[in-house]
């Protein structure tokens, strides 16, 4: 940016100088000749300004890629550094994509089924050489045994499990039935939704009860 | 007001040249030269400030003073040649005026040769870098 600013500044000064010199020219037949030489001078000035920018580009970009700052990197080193940076960028991109998918799955589960979702983990194909690069490999849903326990809100506190009301019955030996953790219809439904949404097989959606 | 003085000197010189041309044509030419020199000397002191501004601008633009000096010389040659050619034409020597202009053109071209070479070198250098 600084180089472009300097280039524009130089061009503006050159134009002003050319206009100033043109006013000094004689009005007779000599004017055309002097004007031609002045045009050459302006061309030199513009070429020098552009040339300085071109030299900057050729010297500064390898230094930027190599991260050394001395600008003296050899071509193999520069290419190796480029590959490293590209791999790192790809890794970051996949991680961001994976987190986005996890958020999508969380929203789908909460909207459609209302499962007591604790955690979502999505794994994607990260091998760039694979034909399935970027596709969802597996979705692991961690749900709670207790339907009333849900995952904490971001930045919130850990949820507290509610204590069921205690009833004391004297003279009765029957024990109350335990509430079903997650209805199987709900689990099957969310698997169906996720397989349809992401075009994956039902085996790729794993539900873990905790 | 300098411009009033300049116009007054120019008008007086014109009237005197008109009067002398019929009586003493050789003196009319001399008077024309003298008027031109006086007018030039009147504005000579102000040329310095103009040259200073041009030098400052060229320094800011990164133009070498060698090129700027060449341009100044070329402008000077053009002015002097025009001045001489006009006097020759006024004296009725149109052929000599043409020769003066021709010589001035050659001198301007000779002075422009280093600039042409510099343009060529810069272009070749830029193309070489781009390739």
CSV table of N, CA and C in Angstrom, one decimal, chain A residues 4-20 42 45-46 49, chain B residues 57-58 60-61 63:
chain,number,residue,atom,x,y,z
A,4,UNK,N,2.3,1.8,-3.5
A,4,UNK,CA,1.3,2.4,-4.4
A,4,UNK,C,1.1,3.9,-4.1
A,5,UNK,N,1.1,4.2,-2.8
A,5,UNK,CA,1.0,5.6,-2.4
A,5,UNK,C,2.1,6.4,-3.0
A,6,UNK,N,3.3,5.9,-2.8
A,6,UNK,CA,4.5,6.6,-3.3
A,6,UNK,C,4.5,6.7,-4.8
A,7,UNK,N,4.0,5.7,-5.5
A,7,UNK,CA,4.0,5.7,-7.0
A,7,UNK,C,3.0,6.8,-7.4
A,8,UNK,N,1.8,6.9,-6.8
A,8,UNK,CA,0.8,7.9,-7.2
A,8,UNK,C,1.4,9.3,-6.9
A,9,UNK,N,2.1,9.4,-5.7
A,9,UNK,CA,2.6,10.7,-5.4
A,9,UNK,C,3.7,11.1,-6.4
A,10,UNK,N,4.5,10.2,-6.8
A,10,UNK,CA,5.5,10.5,-7.8
A,10,UNK,C,4.9,10.9,-9.2
A,11,UNK,N,3.8,10.2,-9.6
A,11,UNK,CA,3.2,10.5,-10.8
A,11,UNK,C,2.5,11.9,-10.8
A,12,UNK,N,1.9,12.2,-9.7
A,12,UNK,CA,1.3,13.5,-9.5
A,12,UNK,C,2.4,14.6,-9.6
A,13,UNK,N,3.5,14.4,-9.0
A,13,UNK,CA,4.6,15.4,-9.0
A,13,UNK,C,5.1,15.5,-10.5
A,14,UNK,N,5.3,14.4,-11.1
A,14,UNK,CA,5.8,14.4,-12.5
A,14,UNK,C,4.8,15.2,-13.4
A,15,UNK,N,3.5,15.0,-13.2
A,15,UNK,CA,2.5,15.7,-14.1
A,15,UNK,C,2.6,17.2,-13.8
A,16,UNK,N,2.7,17.5,-12.6
A,16,UNK,CA,2.8,19.0,-12.2
A,16,UNK,C,4.0,19.6,-12.8
A,17,UNK,N,5.1,18.8,-12.7
A,17,UNK,CA,6.4,19.3,-13.3
A,17,UNK,C,6.3,19.5,-14.8
A,18,UNK,N,5.7,18.5,-15.5
A,18,UNK,CA,5.5,18.6,-16.9
A,18,UNK,C,4.7,19.8,-17.3
A,19,UNK,N,3.6,20.0,-16.6
A,19,UNK,CA,2.8,21.2,-16.9
A,19,UNK,C,3.5,22.5,-16.6
A,20,UNK,N,4.3,22.5,-15.6
A,20,UNK,CA,5.1,23.7,-15.3
A,20,UNK,C,6.2,24.0,-16.3
A,42,UNK,N,9.5,12.8,-19.0
A,42,UNK,CA,8.3,12.3,-18.3
A,42,UNK,C,8.3,10.8,-18.3
A,45,UNK,N,10.8,9.4,-16.0
A,45,UNK,CA,10.4,9.5,-14.6
A,45,UNK,C,9.3,8.5,-14.2
A,46,UNK,N,8.4,8.3,-15.2
A,46,UNK,CA,7.3,7.3,-14.9
A,46,UNK,C,7.9,5.9,-14.8
A,49,UNK,N,9.6,5.3,-11.6
A,49,UNK,CA,8.7,5.1,-10.5
A,49,UNK,C,8.1,3.7,-10.5
B,57,UNK,N,10.5,20.3,-7.5
B,57,UNK,CA,9.6,19.2,-8.0
B,57,UNK,C,10.3,18.0,-8.5
B,58,UNK,N,11.4,18.3,-9.2
B,58,UNK,CA,12.1,17.1,-9.8
B,58,UNK,C,12.8,16.3,-8.7
B,60,UNK,N,11.6,15.9,-5.7
B,60,UNK,CA,10.5,15.1,-5.2
B,60,UNK,C,10.1,13.9,-6.0
B,61,UNK,N,10.1,14.2,-7.4
B,61,UNK,CA,9.7,13.1,-8.3
B,61,UNK,C,10.9,12.1,-8.5
B,63,UNK,N,13.6,12.7,-10.2
B,63,UNK,CA,14.3,12.8,-11.5
B,63,UNK,C,15.7,13.4,-11.3
